[in-house]
Coordinates of C-alpha atoms in Angstrom, one line a residue:
Chain A
M20 CA 73.9 -56.1 -4.8
T21 CA 74.1 -52.5 -5.9
K22 CA 70.8 -50.7 -5.2
T23 CA 71.7 -47.6 -7.1
T24 CA 71.8 -49.1 -10.6
H25 CA 70.7 -46.4 -13.1
P26 CA 67.5 -47.4 -14.9
L27 CA 69.1 -46.9 -18.3
L28 CA 71.9 -49.2 -17.3
K29 CA 69.4 -51.8 -16.2
V30 CA 67.6 -51.6 -19.6
L31 CA 71.0 -52.1 -21.3
M32 CA 71.7 -55.1 -19.1
Y33 CA 68.4 -56.8 -19.9
L34 CA 69.0 -56.1 -23.6
L35 CA 72.5 -57.7 -23.4
L36 CA 71.2 -60.7 -21.5
I37 CA 68.3 -61.2 -23.9
V38 CA 70.6 -61.0 -27.0
G39 CA 73.0 -63.5 -25.3
S40 CA 70.0 -65.8 -24.5
V41 CA 68.9 -65.8 -28.1
F42 CA 72.4 -66.9 -29.1
M43 CA 72.2 -69.7 -26.6
V44 CA 68.7 -70.9 -27.1
F45 CA 68.0 -70.3 -30.8
P46 CA 69.9 -73.4 -31.9
F47 CA 67.5 -75.5 -29.8
I48 CA 64.4 -73.7 -31.2
W49 CA 65.8 -74.2 -34.7
M50 CA 66.5 -77.9 -34.0
L51 CA 62.9 -78.4 -32.8
S52 CA 61.4 -76.3 -35.6
T53 CA 63.3 -78.1 -38.4
S54 CA 62.5 -81.5 -36.8
L55 CA 58.8 -80.9 -37.5
K56 CA 59.1 -79.8 -41.1
T57 CA 58.1 -81.6 -44.3
V58 CA 60.7 -82.2 -46.9
G59 CA 59.5 -79.3 -48.9
A60 CA 59.5 -76.9 -46.0
I61 CA 63.2 -77.6 -45.1
S62 CA 64.6 -75.7 -48.0
Q63 CA 61.9 -73.1 -48.2
M64 CA 62.9 -69.5 -48.2
P65 CA 62.2 -67.5 -46.1
P66 CA 62.4 -70.3 -43.5
Q67 CA 59.4 -71.0 -41.3
L68 CA 60.0 -70.7 -37.6
I69 CA 56.7 -72.5 -36.8
P70 CA 56.3 -75.2 -39.3
N71 CA 53.0 -75.4 -41.1
P72 CA 52.0 -78.2 -41.4
M73 CA 53.6 -79.8 -38.3
N74 CA 55.1 -83.0 -39.6
W75 CA 55.3 -85.3 -36.5
D76 CA 55.9 -88.3 -38.8
N77 CA 59.6 -87.4 -38.8
Y78 CA 59.8 -88.8 -35.2
V79 CA 58.0 -92.0 -36.2
T80 CA 60.3 -92.4 -39.2
I81 CA 63.4 -91.8 -37.3
W82 CA 62.4 -94.0 -34.4
N83 CA 61.8 -96.9 -36.9
K84 CA 65.0 -96.2 -38.8
I85 CA 67.4 -95.8 -35.9
D86 CA 67.0 -97.8 -32.7
F87 CA 67.0 -94.7 -30.5
G88 CA 65.0 -96.6 -27.8
R89 CA 67.8 -99.0 -27.4
Y90 CA 70.5 -96.3 -27.6
T91 CA 68.7 -94.3 -24.8
M92 CA 68.7 -97.4 -22.6
N93 CA 72.4 -98.1 -23.4
S94 CA 73.3 -94.5 -22.5
F95 CA 71.3 -94.6 -19.3
F96 CA 72.9 -98.0 -18.4
I97 CA 76.5 -96.9 -19.0
V98 CA 75.9 -93.6 -17.2
S99 CA 74.3 -95.1 -14.1
I100 CA 77.0 -97.7 -13.7
E101 CA 79.7 -95.1 -14.2
M102 CA 78.0 -92.8 -11.6
V103 CA 77.8 -95.5 -9.0
G104 CA 81.4 -96.6 -9.6
S105 CA 82.9 -93.2 -9.6
L106 CA 81.0 -91.9 -6.6
V107 CA 81.7 -94.9 -4.3
S108 CA 85.3 -95.4 -5.4
S109 CA 86.3 -91.8 -5.2
A110 CA 84.8 -91.4 -1.7
F111 CA 86.4 -94.7 -0.7
V112 CA 89.9 -93.7 -1.8
A113 CA 89.5 -90.2 -0.4
F114 CA 88.4 -91.7 3.0
G115 CA 91.7 -93.7 3.0
L116 CA 93.7 -90.5 2.3
A117 CA 91.9 -88.4 4.8
M118 CA 91.7 -90.8 7.7
F119 CA 95.0 -92.9 7.9
T120 CA 98.7 -92.1 8.3
F121 CA 100.8 -94.4 6.1
R122 CA 104.2 -94.0 4.5
L123 CA 103.1 -93.6 0.9
R124 CA 100.2 -91.3 1.7
G125 CA 102.0 -88.2 0.6
L126 CA 103.2 -89.8 -2.6
I127 CA 99.8 -91.1 -3.6
Y128 CA 98.3 -87.6 -2.9
M129 CA 100.9 -86.0 -5.1
I130 CA 100.4 -88.5 -7.9
M131 CA 96.7 -87.8 -7.7
L132 CA 97.2 -84.1 -8.3
A133 CA 99.7 -84.8 -11.1
T134 CA 97.2 -87.0 -13.0
L135 CA 94.9 -84.0 -13.4
M136 CA 97.6 -82.6 -15.8
I137 CA 98.1 -85.7 -18.0
P138 CA 95.9 -85.3 -21.1
S139 CA 94.0 -88.3 -22.3
Q140 CA 95.3 -88.3 -25.8
V141 CA 98.7 -89.4 -24.5
T142 CA 97.3 -92.4 -22.6
M143 CA 94.6 -93.2 -25.2
I144 CA 96.5 -95.5 -27.5
P145 CA 98.1 -97.7 -24.7
T146 CA 94.7 -97.9 -23.0
Y147 CA 93.1 -99.1 -26.2
F148 CA 95.9 -101.7 -26.5
I149 CA 95.2 -102.9 -22.9
W150 CA 91.5 -103.4 -23.6
K151 CA 92.4 -105.1 -26.9
E152 CA 94.6 -107.6 -25.0
F153 CA 91.9 -108.2 -22.5
G154 CA 89.6 -109.0 -25.5
A155 CA 87.3 -106.2 -24.2
L156 CA 87.0 -104.2 -27.4
N157 CA 83.4 -103.8 -28.6
S158 CA 82.1 -104.0 -25.0
Y159 CA 81.2 -101.6 -22.2
Y160 CA 84.1 -102.6 -20.0
P161 CA 86.6 -100.0 -21.3
L162 CA 84.0 -97.3 -20.5
I163 CA 82.8 -98.5 -17.0
V164 CA 85.7 -100.4 -15.3
P165 CA 88.0 -97.3 -14.9
S166 CA 85.2 -95.5 -13.1
F167 CA 85.4 -98.0 -10.3
L168 CA 89.0 -97.2 -9.6
G169 CA 88.5 -93.7 -8.4
G170 CA 89.3 -90.6 -10.5
A171 CA 91.7 -87.9 -9.5
F172 CA 89.1 -85.1 -9.7
G173 CA 86.5 -87.0 -7.7
I174 CA 89.0 -88.1 -5.0
F175 CA 90.2 -84.5 -4.6
L176 CA 86.6 -83.2 -4.2
M177 CA 85.7 -85.9 -1.7
H178 CA 89.0 -85.6 0.2
Q179 CA 88.4 -81.9 0.8
F180 CA 84.9 -82.7 2.0
I181 CA 85.8 -85.6 4.3
K182 CA 88.6 -83.6 5.9
S183 CA 86.0 -80.9 6.9
L184 CA 83.9 -83.5 8.9
P185 CA 84.6 -83.7 12.6
K186 CA 87.3 -86.2 13.6
E187 CA 85.3 -87.3 16.7
L188 CA 82.9 -89.2 14.3
Y189 CA 85.5 -91.7 13.5
E190 CA 86.7 -92.2 17.1
S191 CA 83.3 -92.7 18.6
A192 CA 82.5 -95.2 15.9
T193 CA 85.7 -97.1 16.6
I194 CA 84.8 -97.3 20.3
D195 CA 81.4 -98.7 19.3
G196 CA 83.4 -101.5 17.6
C197 CA 82.9 -100.5 14.0
S198 CA 85.6 -101.6 11.5
P199 CA 87.0 -99.0 9.1
P200 CA 85.0 -100.2 6.1
G201 CA 81.9 -100.2 8.3
I202 CA 82.6 -96.7 9.4
F203 CA 83.0 -95.6 5.7
F204 CA 79.9 -97.2 4.4
K205 CA 77.6 -96.6 7.4
I206 CA 78.7 -93.2 8.6
Y207 CA 80.9 -91.3 6.1
L208 CA 79.3 -92.2 2.8
P209 CA 75.9 -91.0 3.8
L210 CA 77.4 -87.8 5.3
C211 CA 79.1 -87.0 2.0
K212 CA 75.9 -86.4 0.2
P213 CA 76.5 -82.8 -0.8
A214 CA 79.9 -83.5 -2.2
L215 CA 78.6 -86.7 -3.9
A216 CA 75.8 -84.7 -5.6
A217 CA 78.4 -82.3 -7.0
L218 CA 80.6 -85.1 -8.2
G219 CA 77.6 -86.9 -9.6
V220 CA 76.7 -84.0 -11.8
F221 CA 80.2 -84.0 -13.3
T222 CA 80.2 -87.8 -13.8
F223 CA 76.8 -87.6 -15.4
M224 CA 77.7 -84.9 -17.9
G225 CA 81.0 -86.4 -18.7
A226 CA 79.6 -89.9 -19.3
W227 CA 76.4 -88.8 -21.1
N228 CA 78.3 -86.5 -23.5
N229 CA 81.3 -88.8 -24.0
T230 CA 81.7 -89.4 -27.7
L231 CA 85.4 -90.4 -28.2
G232 CA 85.2 -93.4 -25.8
P233 CA 82.2 -95.0 -27.3
L234 CA 83.5 -94.1 -30.8
I235 CA 86.7 -96.0 -30.5
Y236 CA 85.5 -98.9 -28.3
L237 CA 82.0 -99.8 -29.7
Q238 CA 81.6 -101.3 -33.1
D239 CA 78.3 -103.2 -32.9
K240 CA 75.3 -101.0 -33.5
E241 CA 73.4 -102.6 -30.7
L242 CA 75.9 -101.3 -28.3
Y243 CA 75.8 -97.6 -29.5
T244 CA 75.1 -94.8 -27.1
L245 CA 72.8 -91.9 -28.0
P246 CA 75.5 -89.6 -29.4
L247 CA 76.9 -92.5 -31.5
G248 CA 73.4 -93.2 -32.8
L249 CA 73.1 -89.6 -33.9
L250 CA 76.6 -89.7 -35.5
Y251 CA 75.5 -92.8 -37.4
L252 CA 72.3 -91.2 -38.5
K253 CA 74.3 -88.2 -39.8
S254 CA 76.5 -90.5 -41.8
E255 CA 73.4 -92.0 -43.4
N256 CA 72.7 -88.7 -45.2
V257 CA 69.1 -88.4 -44.2
N258 CA 67.3 -85.1 -44.7
Q259 CA 67.7 -82.2 -42.2
A260 CA 64.3 -82.7 -40.6
L261 CA 65.0 -86.3 -39.7
L262 CA 68.5 -85.4 -38.5
M263 CA 67.1 -82.7 -36.3
A264 CA 64.5 -85.1 -34.9
G265 CA 67.4 -87.4 -34.0
A266 CA 69.2 -84.5 -32.3
V267 CA 66.0 -83.6 -30.3
I268 CA 65.8 -87.3 -29.2
T269 CA 69.5 -87.2 -28.1
T270 CA 69.2 -83.9 -26.3
L271 CA 65.9 -84.4 -24.5
P272 CA 66.9 -86.9 -21.8
V273 CA 69.8 -84.9 -20.6
V274 CA 67.9 -81.7 -20.6
M275 CA 65.2 -83.3 -18.5
V276 CA 67.7 -84.5 -16.0
Y277 CA 69.2 -81.0 -15.9
L278 CA 65.8 -79.4 -15.3
F279 CA 65.1 -81.8 -12.4
A280 CA 68.6 -81.4 -10.8
Q281 CA 69.3 -77.8 -11.7
K282 CA 70.4 -76.9 -8.2
Q283 CA 73.0 -79.8 -8.1
F284 CA 74.4 -78.8 -11.5
V285 CA 74.9 -75.2 -10.5
Q286 CA 76.4 -76.0 -7.1
G287 CA 78.5 -78.7 -8.6
I288 CA 80.1 -76.4 -11.1
A289 CA 80.5 -73.6 -8.6
S290 CA 82.3 -76.0 -6.2
T291 CA 85.1 -76.7 -8.7
G292 CA 86.4 -73.2 -8.1
M293 CA 86.5 -73.7 -4.4
K294 CA 89.4 -76.1 -4.5
G295 CA 92.9 -75.2 -3.2
Chain B
M25 CA 94.4 -89.2 11.7
Q26 CA 94.4 -92.9 12.5
K27 CA 97.4 -95.0 13.1
Q28 CA 96.4 -98.4 11.5
G29 CA 98.4 -97.6 8.4
Y30 CA 97.5 -100.8 6.5
W31 CA 93.9 -99.6 6.2
G32 CA 95.2 -96.6 4.3
Y33 CA 96.7 -98.9 1.7
I34 CA 93.5 -101.0 1.5
F35 CA 91.4 -97.9 0.9
T36 CA 93.7 -96.3 -1.7
L37 CA 94.3 -99.6 -3.5
P38 CA 91.8 -99.0 -6.3
F39 CA 93.4 -95.7 -7.2
V40 CA 96.9 -97.2 -7.1
V41 CA 95.8 -99.9 -9.5
N42 CA 94.2 -97.1 -11.7
V43 CA 97.5 -95.2 -11.7
V44 CA 99.7 -98.1 -12.5
V45 CA 97.5 -99.6 -15.2
F46 CA 95.9 -96.6 -16.8
L47 CA 98.6 -94.0 -16.2
L48 CA 102.1 -95.2 -15.6
F49 CA 102.0 -98.0 -18.0
P50 CA 100.4 -95.9 -20.8
I51 CA 102.9 -93.1 -20.3
V52 CA 105.9 -95.4 -20.5
F53 CA 104.3 -97.5 -23.3
S54 CA 103.3 -94.4 -25.4
T55 CA 106.8 -93.0 -25.1
Y56 CA 108.2 -96.3 -26.4
I57 CA 105.6 -96.5 -29.2
S58 CA 106.6 -93.1 -30.4
F59 CA 110.0 -94.6 -31.3
T60 CA 108.6 -97.5 -33.2
E61 CA 106.6 -98.4 -36.2
W62 CA 103.5 -100.1 -35.0
D63 CA 100.0 -101.0 -36.3
L64 CA 98.5 -102.3 -33.0
F65 CA 98.5 -105.9 -34.3
N66 CA 102.0 -106.9 -35.2
A67 CA 105.1 -106.5 -33.0
P68 CA 106.4 -102.9 -32.8
R69 CA 109.6 -102.2 -34.7
W70 CA 112.2 -99.8 -33.3
I71 CA 112.9 -96.9 -35.7
G72 CA 114.5 -94.4 -33.3
L73 CA 113.6 -90.7 -33.8
D74 CA 112.0 -91.3 -37.2
N75 CA 108.4 -90.6 -36.1
W76 CA 109.4 -87.4 -34.4
V77 CA 111.4 -86.2 -37.3
R78 CA 108.6 -87.1 -39.7
V79 CA 105.9 -85.5 -37.7
L80 CA 107.9 -82.3 -37.2
N81 CA 108.7 -82.1 -40.9
K82 CA 105.1 -82.5 -42.0
H83 CA 103.3 -79.5 -43.2
E84 CA 100.0 -80.7 -41.7
F85 CA 101.4 -80.8 -38.2
W86 CA 102.4 -77.1 -38.3
V87 CA 99.1 -76.2 -39.9
S88 CA 97.3 -78.1 -37.0
I89 CA 99.4 -76.2 -34.4
R90 CA 98.7 -72.9 -36.1
N91 CA 95.0 -73.7 -36.2
V92 CA 94.8 -74.7 -32.6
F93 CA 96.6 -71.6 -31.5
V94 CA 94.3 -69.3 -33.5
F95 CA 91.4 -71.4 -32.2
A96 CA 92.5 -70.8 -28.6
L97 CA 93.3 -67.1 -29.3
I98 CA 89.7 -66.5 -30.5
F99 CA 87.9 -68.8 -28.1
V100 CA 89.5 -68.2 -24.7
P101 CA 89.2 -64.3 -24.6
I102 CA 85.6 -64.3 -26.1
Q103 CA 84.5 -67.0 -23.7
T104 CA 86.2 -65.5 -20.6
I105 CA 84.9 -61.9 -21.3
M106 CA 81.4 -63.1 -22.1
A107 CA 81.3 -65.3 -19.0
F108 CA 82.5 -62.4 -16.8
V109 CA 80.0 -59.9 -18.2
I110 CA 77.1 -62.3 -18.0
A111 CA 78.1 -63.3 -14.4
F112 CA 78.3 -59.7 -13.4
M113 CA 74.9 -58.9 -14.8
L114 CA 73.3 -62.0 -13.2
N115 CA 74.8 -60.9 -9.9
Q116 CA 72.9 -57.6 -10.0
A117 CA 69.3 -57.1 -8.7
I118 CA 67.5 -58.1 -11.9
R119 CA 64.5 -60.3 -12.6
A120 CA 64.3 -63.8 -14.1
K121 CA 67.8 -64.7 -13.0
G122 CA 66.9 -68.4 -12.8
L123 CA 65.6 -68.3 -16.4
F124 CA 68.7 -66.6 -17.8
R125 CA 70.9 -69.0 -16.0
L126 CA 68.9 -71.9 -17.4
F127 CA 69.3 -70.5 -20.9
Y128 CA 73.0 -69.9 -20.7
F129 CA 73.6 -73.4 -19.2
L130 CA 71.5 -75.4 -21.6
P131 CA 74.3 -75.9 -24.2
V132 CA 76.6 -77.2 -21.5
V133 CA 74.5 -80.3 -20.9
T134 CA 73.7 -80.8 -24.6
P135 CA 75.7 -83.7 -26.3
W136 CA 78.3 -82.4 -28.7
I137 CA 76.9 -84.3 -31.7
A138 CA 73.4 -82.8 -31.2
G139 CA 74.9 -79.3 -30.9
G140 CA 77.1 -80.0 -33.9
V141 CA 74.4 -81.1 -36.3
V142 CA 72.2 -78.1 -35.6
W143 CA 75.1 -75.6 -36.0
V144 CA 76.1 -77.2 -39.3
W145 CA 72.5 -76.8 -40.4
M146 CA 72.4 -73.2 -39.3
F147 CA 75.7 -72.5 -41.0
N148 CA 74.5 -74.1 -44.3
Y149 CA 75.4 -71.8 -47.2
Q150 CA 72.2 -72.1 -49.2
Y151 CA 69.5 -72.9 -46.7
G152 CA 71.0 -71.9 -43.4
V153 CA 69.1 -69.6 -41.2
I154 CA 72.2 -67.5 -40.5
N155 CA 72.8 -66.7 -44.1
W156 CA 69.1 -66.1 -44.6
A157 CA 69.3 -63.5 -41.8
L158 CA 72.3 -61.9 -43.4
E159 CA 70.6 -61.7 -46.8
S160 CA 67.5 -60.2 -45.4
M161 CA 69.6 -57.5 -44.0
G162 CA 71.0 -56.9 -47.4
L163 CA 74.4 -58.6 -46.8
D164 CA 76.1 -61.3 -48.8
P165 CA 75.8 -64.9 -47.6
V166 CA 79.0 -66.3 -46.0
K167 CA 80.6 -69.7 -46.3
W168 CA 81.1 -70.6 -42.7
I169 CA 82.6 -74.0 -41.9
D170 CA 82.6 -74.9 -45.6
S171 CA 84.9 -72.0 -46.4
S172 CA 88.1 -72.5 -48.2
N173 CA 89.6 -69.9 -45.9
W174 CA 90.9 -71.7 -42.8
L175 CA 90.5 -68.6 -40.6
M176 CA 86.8 -68.5 -41.4
V177 CA 86.4 -72.2 -40.6
I178 CA 88.4 -72.0 -37.3
S179 CA 86.5 -68.8 -36.2
S180 CA 83.2 -70.4 -36.9
I181 CA 84.1 -73.5 -34.9
A182 CA 85.4 -71.2 -32.0
I183 CA 82.0 -69.5 -31.9
V184 CA 80.3 -72.9 -31.5
Q185 CA 82.8 -73.8 -28.8
V186 CA 81.8 -70.5 -27.0
W187 CA 78.2 -71.4 -27.3
K188 CA 78.8 -74.8 -25.7
G189 CA 81.2 -73.6 -22.9
V190 CA 80.3 -70.1 -21.8
G191 CA 77.6 -71.3 -19.4
Q192 CA 80.0 -73.4 -17.3
S193 CA 82.6 -70.6 -17.1
M194 CA 79.9 -68.1 -16.2
I195 CA 78.6 -70.2 -13.3
M196 CA 82.1 -70.5 -11.9
I197 CA 82.8 -66.8 -12.1
L198 CA 79.3 -66.1 -10.7
A199 CA 80.1 -68.3 -7.7
G200 CA 83.3 -66.3 -7.2
M201 CA 81.3 -63.0 -7.3
Q202 CA 78.8 -64.3 -4.8
N203 CA 81.7 -64.9 -2.4
V204 CA 82.6 -61.2 -2.4
P205 CA 81.3 -60.1 1.1
K206 CA 78.4 -57.6 1.1
E207 CA 80.2 -55.4 3.6
V208 CA 83.1 -54.8 1.2
L209 CA 80.7 -53.6 -1.4
E210 CA 78.8 -51.4 1.0
A211 CA 82.0 -50.0 2.3
S212 CA 83.2 -49.1 -1.2
Q213 CA 79.9 -47.4 -1.9
I214 CA 80.2 -45.3 1.2
D215 CA 83.7 -44.4 0.1
G216 CA 82.0 -43.0 -3.1
A217 CA 82.8 -45.8 -5.6
N218 CA 80.3 -45.7 -8.5
G219 CA 79.2 -48.8 -10.4
W220 CA 82.2 -48.9 -12.8
K221 CA 84.8 -48.2 -10.2
Q222 CA 83.3 -50.8 -7.9
L223 CA 83.4 -53.3 -10.8
T224 CA 87.0 -52.7 -11.7
K225 CA 88.5 -51.9 -8.3
V226 CA 86.6 -54.2 -6.0
V227 CA 84.7 -57.0 -7.7
F228 CA 87.2 -57.8 -10.5
P229 CA 90.3 -58.1 -8.3
M230 CA 88.4 -60.3 -5.9
V231 CA 87.3 -62.8 -8.6
T232 CA 90.6 -62.9 -10.4
P233 CA 91.5 -66.3 -9.0
M234 CA 88.3 -67.7 -10.5
V235 CA 88.8 -65.9 -13.8
Y236 CA 92.3 -67.3 -13.9
L237 CA 91.0 -70.8 -13.3
V238 CA 88.4 -70.4 -16.1
M239 CA 91.1 -69.2 -18.4
I240 CA 93.4 -72.1 -17.7
L241 CA 90.6 -74.6 -18.1
S242 CA 89.4 -73.1 -21.4
T243 CA 92.9 -72.9 -22.7
I244 CA 93.5 -76.6 -22.0
S245 CA 90.2 -77.6 -23.5
A246 CA 90.9 -75.4 -26.6
F247 CA 94.2 -77.1 -27.2
Q248 CA 92.6 -80.5 -26.8
A249 CA 89.6 -79.7 -29.0
F250 CA 88.2 -82.8 -30.6
D251 CA 84.5 -83.1 -29.8
V252 CA 83.6 -79.8 -31.5
F253 CA 85.2 -81.0 -34.7
L254 CA 83.6 -84.4 -34.5
G255 CA 80.2 -82.6 -33.9
L256 CA 80.6 -80.3 -36.8
F257 CA 82.3 -82.4 -39.4
G258 CA 80.4 -85.5 -38.5
S259 CA 82.0 -88.9 -39.0
I260 CA 85.6 -88.1 -39.0
T261 CA 87.3 -89.7 -42.0
T262 CA 90.8 -89.5 -43.4
G263 CA 89.5 -86.9 -45.7
I264 CA 89.4 -83.8 -43.5
P265 CA 91.2 -81.0 -45.5
E266 CA 94.6 -80.2 -44.1
R267 CA 93.7 -76.5 -43.7
N268 CA 91.1 -77.5 -41.0
M269 CA 93.3 -79.8 -39.0
V270 CA 94.0 -79.6 -35.2
P271 CA 96.5 -81.9 -33.4
N272 CA 93.9 -84.1 -31.7
L273 CA 92.3 -84.9 -35.0
L274 CA 95.7 -85.9 -36.3
V275 CA 96.2 -88.2 -33.3
Y276 CA 92.8 -89.8 -33.8
R277 CA 93.2 -90.1 -37.6
D278 CA 96.7 -91.6 -37.4
A279 CA 95.8 -94.0 -34.5
F280 CA 92.3 -95.2 -35.3
L281 CA 91.8 -94.7 -39.0
L282 CA 95.4 -95.3 -40.3
F283 CA 96.7 -97.5 -37.5
K284 CA 100.0 -95.6 -37.4
M285 CA 100.5 -95.7 -33.7
G286 CA 104.0 -94.2 -33.8
P287 CA 103.3 -90.8 -35.4
A288 CA 100.0 -90.7 -33.3
S289 CA 102.0 -91.1 -30.1
A290 CA 104.6 -88.6 -31.1
T291 CA 102.0 -86.0 -32.0
A292 CA 100.1 -86.6 -28.7
W293 CA 103.3 -86.0 -26.7
L294 CA 104.1 -82.9 -28.7
L295 CA 100.6 -81.6 -28.0
F296 CA 101.2 -82.3 -24.3
V297 CA 104.4 -80.3 -24.3
I298 CA 102.7 -77.4 -26.0
I299 CA 99.9 -77.4 -23.4
L300 CA 102.4 -77.6 -20.6
V301 CA 104.4 -74.7 -21.9
F302 CA 101.3 -72.6 -22.3
T303 CA 100.0 -73.5 -18.8
L304 CA 103.3 -72.6 -17.3
F305 CA 103.3 -69.4 -19.3
Q306 CA 99.9 -68.4 -17.9
K307 CA 101.1 -69.4 -14.5
Y308 CA 104.1 -67.0 -14.8
F309 CA 101.8 -64.1 -15.6
E310 CA 99.4 -65.2 -12.8
K311 CA 101.0 -63.1 -10.1
K312 CA 100.8 -60.0 -12.2
W313 CA 97.1 -59.8 -12.1
V314 CA 95.6 -62.6 -9.9
H315 CA 94.9 -61.5 -6.3
Y316 CA 94.7 -64.1 -3.5
D317 CA 93.7 -62.9 0.0

């Protein structure tokens, strides 16, 4: 941007950025470091940054104590289904809003914007009651079914995107004898990839980091997600090294996904501001 | 736009079902529950305004409101200013941008519970690394989230919330800055604007819509704070001291630990009203400082 930044100013900027980075990254370093400590080294003062000796056994112990393998699978299972559901259904509804004129269109659009303002704690208790009546407590249904019905934020994002695509696409497909659902699945859905990637990032983060939902709906330990597994581990009063090993196991998968899809994450977040 | 209107209804049907089942019904039902005594299992019993009166007369409710206001008052400005400053610096010609962006964004993707347990450990009074650092600088150790002083507890939690959220706000403001056309900046340079003037008179006004959005979103998330408390206090039981309460913890405790759906619903609605008033308040001041083209 500015080419005339004073060298001293630049040094100051690097300094600030590095201090900030330490604040952001140090907890991860400390998590990793503590997770490799022996019981004696945990409370040793001054604390060791690089543990000596490295106690890798903590991971073995924790893996045997808490079924983290299963919880990882559970988390990935829920998150993948939620992602498929929310991406397809949001695009589906958005397509309807963007492509057809019908009487209640304006009303539905308005309600969609209004739902963005209703906080979840207001709807939480009745929603819990609904799932209880369906006999679906202690199952994944309360977590995954709603994602197949389209979310306001996702519909909004997809609607903006579909509206920006050329209208002729739809008309020429109709002439070729395609039905509206065919047009949606064969032509529009594949074209929505950039917007779907952005929405996918949000759905992923929301689903992976969701604690309240699993906390109130899941009781059986076999059904736990990773964050719930860690919460359970914490309630077991294990030593800090084991707890941090659990935290590393919980954090690692999502960080890996982030590293692979960094571009989508950043673009996804940036695109939220582009609305309106 | 196409004329076969019935297709419109077919495509929007999933969302209409969603709204009716998971929004309209809950809104009506939760209003009704707030006027009843209900434990989720037996039939609700109408008790009129009792829940509302009881909640509003409880000391803990007002403590939770005070706490969440102070929490927002600490968290929102720190997060917004920090996000703006970092975004501004990352928008300059500096090295290792990608690496810095990665560092600042890492907590955003980290699950709350994992972030929570490590911060609790760092905050530990006796063996925590933060107090060790203070002591090695010759300062006295501090009780952070174990403090008996509520302001200390709430501030410590606000700092953790900044750690978790600043990356997301920063990316949004950065996106706004990257939309400032190069020509505008060059023109202002030719007109003799130095770095500071350019920042305050050109860049800042042009990103105010994004800064405003970031502030609104962080204010709402502050008032709805729950995960940060769950992450830091661990398994939430009925035994959280009153001085550390926030409204959403009260809702959760009353509903899912004590099975008192009436007071929980009333509290949830009161919290909603507070958020609404605050958002409208921010909206009112919007035109005083936010510039749209």
